[in-house]
Amino acid sequence: MDFSSLTTFRHTIILVIIVWRFFTRETCFFSFSHFGLVRKEEKEGAIIMNEDFMKEKPILPLLTTMALPMVISMLVNSLYNIIDSLFVAKISEDAMTALSLVYPVQNFINAVAIGFGVGINALISFHLGAKEGEKANIAATHGFFFSILHGVILTIGSIALIPTFLSRFTTDSNVLKSGVEYANIVFVFSIIIMMNLTFEKVFQSVGRMNVSMIGLMLGCIANIILDPLLIFGIGFFPKMGMRGAALATGIGQLLTLIFYLFAYFLHPISVRISRKYLILDKHLDLKLYGIGIPAILNLALPSLLISFLNGLLATYDQCYVVVIGIYYKLQTFLYLPANGIIQGMRPLVGFNYGAGEIKRVKKIYHLTLCMNGVIMLLGMIICFTASPYLIGMFTDNASTISVGSNALRIICCGFLISTVSITASGALEGLSKGGQSLIISLLRYILFIIPLAFVLCKAFGPQCVFHAFWITEILTAAIAALLMKSSLRLPGTQLSLIHI
């Protein structure tokens, strides 16, 4: 870890301490009400708000209201991913290769933040639906504490291990240097990422999707604006190259956290994070991790797949590594908006299941399936017809464009059928059936695709590896449909939240 990373890490720790002090002051949550800034009812020191609209409002407008803010924010996030890569690609193709190699570690950190946030969200939604407000507060408080702990561990571990990790995939000194420069700064903000995702999932659990949307968009837009300024040194900004791209990302995340803090304190919600809820509760902690760990693995498994594909294909030509990196940037334009709909669905499924509304859960799931299907169909058509242009946005290398165009046309054949897997996986997480959701991800990212990719590569060459994607989607979708059907077979029964 270099000096600049140590300084940034120290500042991050100071910020975390300040935030934690705010949350452990018992009076800080209610001071704004003295000025008439919020409307709420109080009962025994708790803020009482009504979330029954999640089981009473008609399903289509309800899901649209919950999902649309997240879809918009995910589209902006997708735009950031693309623009960030475009600016990095302008530095050099080595810089783009470095970004592609660092991506699996970045994705793993995000997976821990989002996956554990899913556990927090599921528990809060379930307890609110069951009218157990005290337990919802305990879940939020414990989740916030553990998220900070995860951030500290991942910051130290990722920065210490990234040079060794990168050296397993390349011996190019320029690629190694660029990758380490980027990672040493961007990973320092892991604690901020963890706190952001905790707030995001808490707001979503009570239906405050607009807050999550604004927070995500604020960070992404700031990142998009700062990227060219810090990478190329426009105006009075220093020219920082890869370090500038990383710092722009970190500043965007910090702005998101600041917004969430203002939103939380200025407009209190029914779920509270407070020292009085930081009590020993092993059963609840097991539930958090029982849901969170499978969700983390669901999101982290792509990192393992990408690392495997990079290792498999790098022995043939470095352009395949670039193509894999470009594809995983492009596919965010489809899967992130679909994930936005799933994020809108998840608290609805959890709340209604907690309230015993099984028929309503089924309707919400099927409507989400149709919405995601439309997104994936459009994506498949665009990628199949415009693949050379899409790949050409990131590189001028004719060989890379040729390989990438062919790969994108093959992979996109599985987009539409993947709707079943991703929607079922999200619904099962909302039902707190983390084990079933994990099975889908294991099949989709490990058990089917890795053996298929290896066999196809060795038997027919690296260009045939990409057929493993659509074959895997068909096989996984069939099993996901069966798992989802069996999970909703018994009406009137509530699930155990620790069922994994």
Short mmCIF file of C-alpha atoms in Angstrom, two decimals, residues 96-382:
data_model
loop_
_atom_site.label_atom_id
_atom_site.label_comp_id
_atom_site.label_asym_id
_atom_site.label_seq_id
_atom_site.Cartn_x
_atom_site.Cartn_y
_atom_site.Cartn_z
CA MET A 96 -8.10 -1.39 -20.53
CA THR A 97 -6.52 -4.81 -19.96
CA ALA A 98 -5.51 -3.76 -16.42
CA LEU A 99 -9.06 -2.59 -15.70
CA SER A 100 -10.42 -5.93 -16.96
CA LEU A 101 -8.05 -7.86 -14.69
CA VAL A 102 -8.88 -5.78 -11.60
CA TYR A 103 -12.62 -6.08 -12.28
CA PRO A 104 -13.11 -9.52 -10.64
CA VAL A 105 -11.73 -8.23 -7.32
CA GLN A 106 -13.84 -5.06 -7.59
CA ASN A 107 -16.86 -7.20 -8.34
CA PHE A 108 -16.18 -9.38 -5.29
CA ILE A 109 -16.10 -6.34 -2.99
CA ASN A 110 -19.35 -5.09 -4.48
CA ALA A 111 -20.79 -8.60 -4.13
CA VAL A 112 -20.08 -8.63 -0.40
CA ALA A 113 -21.69 -5.20 0.01
CA ILE A 114 -24.77 -5.95 -2.11
CA GLY A 115 -25.17 -9.56 -0.98
CA PHE A 116 -25.08 -8.76 2.72
CA GLY A 117 -27.37 -5.82 1.97
CA VAL A 118 -29.84 -8.29 0.48
CA GLY A 119 -29.82 -10.13 3.82
CA ILE A 120 -30.49 -6.87 5.68
CA ASN A 121 -33.25 -5.96 3.24
CA ALA A 122 -34.94 -9.37 3.44
CA LEU A 123 -34.99 -9.44 7.24
CA ILE A 124 -36.26 -5.88 7.58
CA SER A 125 -39.01 -6.41 4.97
CA PHE A 126 -40.11 -9.67 6.54
CA HIS A 127 -40.31 -8.26 10.08
CA LEU A 128 -42.14 -5.14 8.91
CA GLY A 129 -44.66 -7.34 7.10
CA ALA A 130 -45.08 -9.40 10.29
CA LYS A 131 -45.49 -6.15 12.34
CA GLU A 132 -42.26 -6.75 14.27
CA GLY A 133 -40.71 -3.28 14.20
CA GLU A 134 -38.24 -3.90 17.02
CA LYS A 135 -36.69 -6.85 15.22
CA ALA A 136 -36.44 -4.79 12.02
CA ASN A 137 -34.45 -2.15 13.93
CA ILE A 138 -32.12 -4.76 15.39
CA ALA A 139 -31.54 -6.23 11.92
CA ALA A 140 -30.69 -2.80 10.49
CA THR A 141 -28.31 -1.93 13.32
CA HIS A 142 -26.49 -5.26 13.29
CA GLY A 143 -26.28 -5.12 9.50
CA PHE A 144 -24.73 -1.65 9.62
CA PHE A 145 -22.10 -2.73 12.15
CA PHE A 146 -21.12 -5.89 10.26
CA SER A 147 -20.96 -3.99 6.96
CA ILE A 148 -18.35 -1.62 8.37
CA LEU A 149 -16.37 -4.60 9.66
CA HIS A 150 -16.51 -6.23 6.22
CA GLY A 151 -15.25 -3.01 4.66
CA VAL A 152 -12.18 -2.80 6.89
CA ILE A 153 -11.22 -6.43 6.24
CA LEU A 154 -11.70 -6.16 2.47
CA THR A 155 -9.76 -2.90 2.21
CA ILE A 156 -6.68 -4.34 3.89
CA GLY A 157 -6.91 -7.75 2.19
CA SER A 158 -7.58 -6.56 -1.36
CA ILE A 159 -4.76 -3.99 -1.42
CA ALA A 160 -2.30 -6.49 0.05
CA LEU A 161 -3.16 -9.25 -2.43
CA ILE A 162 -3.78 -7.36 -5.70
CA PRO A 163 -0.14 -7.44 -6.99
CA THR A 164 -0.02 -11.24 -6.60
CA PHE A 165 -3.49 -11.62 -8.14
CA LEU A 166 -2.61 -9.56 -11.24
CA SER A 167 0.71 -11.35 -11.75
CA ARG A 168 -1.18 -14.63 -12.23
CA PHE A 169 -2.74 -13.33 -15.46
CA THR A 170 -0.06 -11.15 -17.04
CA THR A 171 3.68 -10.52 -17.05
CA ASP A 172 3.38 -7.19 -18.86
CA SER A 173 4.95 -4.56 -16.61
CA ASN A 174 2.73 -1.74 -17.95
CA VAL A 175 -0.44 -3.72 -17.28
CA LEU A 176 0.75 -4.64 -13.77
CA LYS A 177 1.69 -1.04 -12.97
CA SER A 178 -1.64 0.35 -14.20
CA GLY A 179 -3.62 -2.32 -12.36
CA VAL A 180 -1.87 -1.74 -9.02
CA GLU A 181 -2.17 2.06 -9.35
CA TYR A 182 -5.91 1.77 -9.94
CA ALA A 183 -6.53 -0.85 -7.24
CA ASN A 184 -4.55 0.89 -4.48
CA ILE A 185 -6.89 3.86 -4.62
CA VAL A 186 -10.26 2.35 -5.54
CA PHE A 187 -10.10 -0.38 -2.88
CA VAL A 188 -9.53 2.16 -0.09
CA PHE A 189 -13.17 3.17 -0.53
CA SER A 190 -14.47 -0.34 0.26
CA ILE A 191 -15.77 0.81 3.67
CA ILE A 192 -17.74 3.61 1.99
CA ILE A 193 -19.23 1.07 -0.45
CA MET A 194 -20.36 -1.14 2.44
CA MET A 195 -22.05 1.76 4.23
CA ASN A 196 -23.72 2.95 1.02
CA LEU A 197 -25.22 -0.45 0.29
CA THR A 198 -26.52 -0.78 3.86
CA PHE A 199 -28.35 2.54 3.58
CA GLU A 200 -29.60 1.66 0.09
CA LYS A 201 -31.14 -1.62 1.25
CA VAL A 202 -32.63 -0.06 4.41
CA PHE A 203 -34.34 2.65 2.35
CA GLN A 204 -35.57 0.05 -0.15
CA SER A 205 -36.99 -2.16 2.61
CA VAL A 206 -39.45 0.60 3.59
CA GLY A 207 -40.32 1.55 0.01
CA ARG A 208 -38.16 4.69 -0.21
CA MET A 209 -36.86 3.79 -3.67
CA ASN A 210 -36.49 7.43 -4.75
CA VAL A 211 -33.84 7.99 -2.08
CA SER A 212 -31.82 5.03 -3.38
CA MET A 213 -32.24 6.28 -6.95
CA ILE A 214 -31.00 9.80 -6.19
CA GLY A 215 -28.09 8.50 -4.12
CA LEU A 216 -26.91 6.14 -6.85
CA MET A 217 -27.38 8.69 -9.62
CA LEU A 218 -25.52 11.38 -7.67
CA GLY A 219 -22.46 9.16 -7.30
CA CYS A 220 -22.50 7.97 -10.91
CA ILE A 221 -22.97 11.42 -12.43
CA ALA A 222 -20.18 12.85 -10.25
CA ASN A 223 -17.97 9.98 -11.41
CA ILE A 224 -18.77 10.59 -15.09
CA ILE A 225 -17.92 14.30 -14.73
CA LEU A 226 -14.71 13.72 -12.76
CA ASP A 227 -13.34 10.90 -14.94
CA PRO A 228 -12.01 12.99 -17.85
CA LEU A 229 -10.96 15.82 -15.53
CA LEU A 230 -8.79 13.60 -13.32
CA ILE A 231 -7.61 11.12 -15.97
CA PHE A 232 -6.45 13.70 -18.54
CA GLY A 233 -5.80 16.71 -16.28
CA ILE A 234 -8.33 19.12 -17.79
CA GLY A 235 -8.23 22.68 -16.45
CA PHE A 236 -6.66 23.01 -13.01
CA PHE A 237 -7.07 19.26 -12.29
CA PRO A 238 -3.88 17.16 -12.20
CA LYS A 239 -3.30 14.52 -14.90
CA MET A 240 -3.52 11.26 -12.93
CA GLY A 241 -4.25 8.56 -15.52
CA MET A 242 -5.46 5.30 -13.95
CA ARG A 243 -5.22 6.83 -10.47
CA GLY A 244 -7.59 9.58 -11.61
CA ALA A 245 -10.17 7.01 -12.75
CA ALA A 246 -9.98 5.31 -9.35
CA LEU A 247 -10.20 8.59 -7.41
CA ALA A 248 -13.21 9.71 -9.45
CA THR A 249 -14.95 6.45 -8.51
CA GLY A 250 -14.15 6.94 -4.84
CA ILE A 251 -15.35 10.55 -4.74
CA GLY A 252 -18.62 9.51 -6.36
CA GLN A 253 -19.15 6.85 -3.68
CA LEU A 254 -18.39 9.36 -0.94
CA LEU A 255 -20.97 11.82 -2.30
CA THR A 256 -23.58 9.03 -2.31
CA LEU A 257 -22.86 8.31 1.37
CA ILE A 258 -23.17 12.00 2.30
CA PHE A 259 -26.55 12.17 0.54
CA TYR A 260 -27.81 9.05 2.34
CA LEU A 261 -26.80 10.52 5.70
CA PHE A 262 -28.72 13.74 4.99
CA ALA A 263 -31.75 11.77 3.79
CA TYR A 264 -31.69 9.51 6.85
CA PHE A 265 -31.47 12.30 9.42
CA LEU A 266 -33.66 14.93 7.72
CA HIS A 267 -36.49 12.55 6.78
CA PRO A 268 -36.59 9.72 9.36
CA ILE A 269 -38.01 6.34 8.38
CA SER A 270 -39.62 3.65 10.54
CA VAL A 271 -36.43 1.57 10.62
CA ARG A 272 -33.78 3.00 12.94
CA ILE A 273 -30.09 2.33 13.48
CA SER A 274 -29.20 2.96 17.11
CA ARG A 275 -26.83 1.81 19.85
CA LYS A 276 -29.73 0.46 21.90
CA TYR A 277 -30.38 -2.13 19.16
CA LEU A 278 -26.75 -3.26 19.14
CA ILE A 279 -27.47 -6.15 21.50
CA LEU A 280 -26.32 -9.75 21.40
CA ASP A 281 -28.67 -11.72 19.16
CA LYS A 282 -26.97 -14.77 17.68
CA HIS A 283 -30.18 -16.03 16.11
CA LEU A 284 -30.72 -12.80 14.15
CA ASP A 285 -27.05 -12.62 13.13
CA LEU A 286 -27.27 -16.17 11.80
CA LYS A 287 -30.30 -15.12 9.76
CA LEU A 288 -28.42 -12.14 8.34
CA TYR A 289 -25.54 -14.32 7.23
CA GLY A 290 -27.83 -17.21 6.30
CA ILE A 291 -29.43 -14.98 3.67
CA GLY A 292 -26.43 -12.75 3.00
CA ILE A 293 -23.76 -15.38 2.33
CA PRO A 294 -25.68 -17.12 -0.48
CA ALA A 295 -26.50 -13.69 -1.94
CA ILE A 296 -22.81 -12.71 -1.72
CA LEU A 297 -21.81 -15.92 -3.47
CA ASN A 298 -24.48 -15.32 -6.12
CA LEU A 299 -22.84 -12.00 -6.95
CA ALA A 300 -19.23 -13.07 -6.39
CA LEU A 301 -19.37 -16.14 -8.61
CA PRO A 302 -19.05 -14.04 -11.80
CA SER A 303 -15.66 -12.89 -10.48
CA LEU A 304 -14.54 -16.51 -10.29
CA LEU A 305 -15.88 -17.16 -13.78
CA ILE A 306 -14.17 -14.09 -15.24
CA SER A 307 -10.86 -15.04 -13.60
CA PHE A 308 -11.19 -18.56 -15.00
CA LEU A 309 -11.96 -17.29 -18.51
CA ASN A 310 -9.09 -14.79 -18.36
CA GLY A 311 -6.69 -17.55 -17.37
CA LEU A 312 -8.04 -19.93 -20.02
CA LEU A 313 -8.01 -17.44 -22.90
CA ALA A 314 -4.91 -15.36 -22.06
CA THR A 315 -2.70 -18.26 -23.17
CA TYR A 316 -4.04 -17.85 -26.73
CA ASP A 317 -4.15 -14.07 -27.19
CA GLN A 318 -4.41 -11.02 -24.91
CA CYS A 319 -7.28 -9.70 -27.03
CA TYR A 320 -9.59 -12.35 -25.53
CA VAL A 321 -9.03 -10.84 -22.07
CA VAL A 322 -9.98 -7.42 -23.45
CA VAL A 323 -13.09 -8.90 -25.09
CA ILE A 324 -14.21 -10.53 -21.84
CA GLY A 325 -13.73 -7.21 -20.05
CA ILE A 326 -15.68 -5.30 -22.71
CA TYR A 327 -18.53 -7.82 -22.68
CA TYR A 328 -18.98 -7.60 -18.92
CA LYS A 329 -19.13 -3.82 -19.21
CA LEU A 330 -21.68 -3.93 -22.04
CA GLN A 331 -23.94 -6.51 -20.41
CA THR A 332 -24.50 -4.17 -17.45
CA PHE A 333 -26.79 -2.15 -19.74
CA LEU A 334 -29.17 -5.12 -19.66
CA TYR A 335 -28.61 -6.88 -16.38
CA LEU A 336 -28.41 -3.77 -14.19
CA PRO A 337 -31.82 -2.41 -15.30
CA ALA A 338 -33.24 -5.92 -14.89
CA ASN A 339 -31.65 -5.97 -11.45
CA GLY A 340 -33.38 -2.64 -10.77
CA ILE A 341 -36.76 -4.31 -11.34
CA ILE A 342 -35.69 -7.18 -9.10
CA GLN A 343 -34.69 -4.70 -6.39
CA GLY A 344 -38.18 -3.25 -6.61
CA MET A 345 -39.68 -6.73 -6.45
CA ARG A 346 -37.59 -8.06 -3.55
CA PRO A 347 -39.05 -6.01 -0.65
CA LEU A 348 -42.56 -6.55 -2.04
CA VAL A 349 -42.06 -10.31 -2.10
CA GLY A 350 -40.57 -10.32 1.40
CA PHE A 351 -43.25 -8.05 2.89
CA ASN A 352 -46.16 -9.95 1.34
CA TYR A 353 -44.70 -13.32 2.28
CA GLY A 354 -44.29 -12.08 5.85
CA ALA A 355 -47.94 -10.99 5.76
CA GLY A 356 -49.02 -14.40 4.38
CA GLU A 357 -50.12 -13.04 0.96
CA ILE A 358 -48.89 -15.98 -1.15
CA LYS A 359 -51.08 -15.36 -4.22
CA ARG A 360 -49.87 -11.79 -4.33
CA VAL A 361 -46.26 -12.99 -4.18
CA LYS A 362 -46.86 -15.17 -7.25
CA LYS A 363 -48.39 -12.30 -9.21
CA ILE A 364 -45.50 -10.00 -8.35
CA TYR A 365 -42.99 -12.64 -9.49
CA HIS A 366 -44.71 -13.30 -12.83
CA LEU A 367 -45.06 -9.59 -13.60
CA THR A 368 -41.35 -9.09 -12.88
CA LEU A 369 -40.54 -12.01 -15.16
CA CYS A 370 -42.42 -10.36 -18.04
CA MET A 371 -40.79 -6.95 -17.49
CA ASN A 372 -37.30 -8.44 -17.45
CA GLY A 373 -38.10 -10.52 -20.52
CA VAL A 374 -38.81 -7.36 -22.54
CA ILE A 375 -35.45 -5.85 -21.51
CA MET A 376 -33.53 -8.99 -22.43
CA LEU A 377 -35.27 -9.37 -25.80
CA LEU A 378 -34.38 -5.81 -26.78
CA GLY A 379 -30.81 -6.35 -25.62
CA MET A 380 -30.48 -9.52 -27.65
CA ILE A 381 -31.64 -7.77 -30.83
CA ILE A 382 -29.30 -4.79 -30.32
#
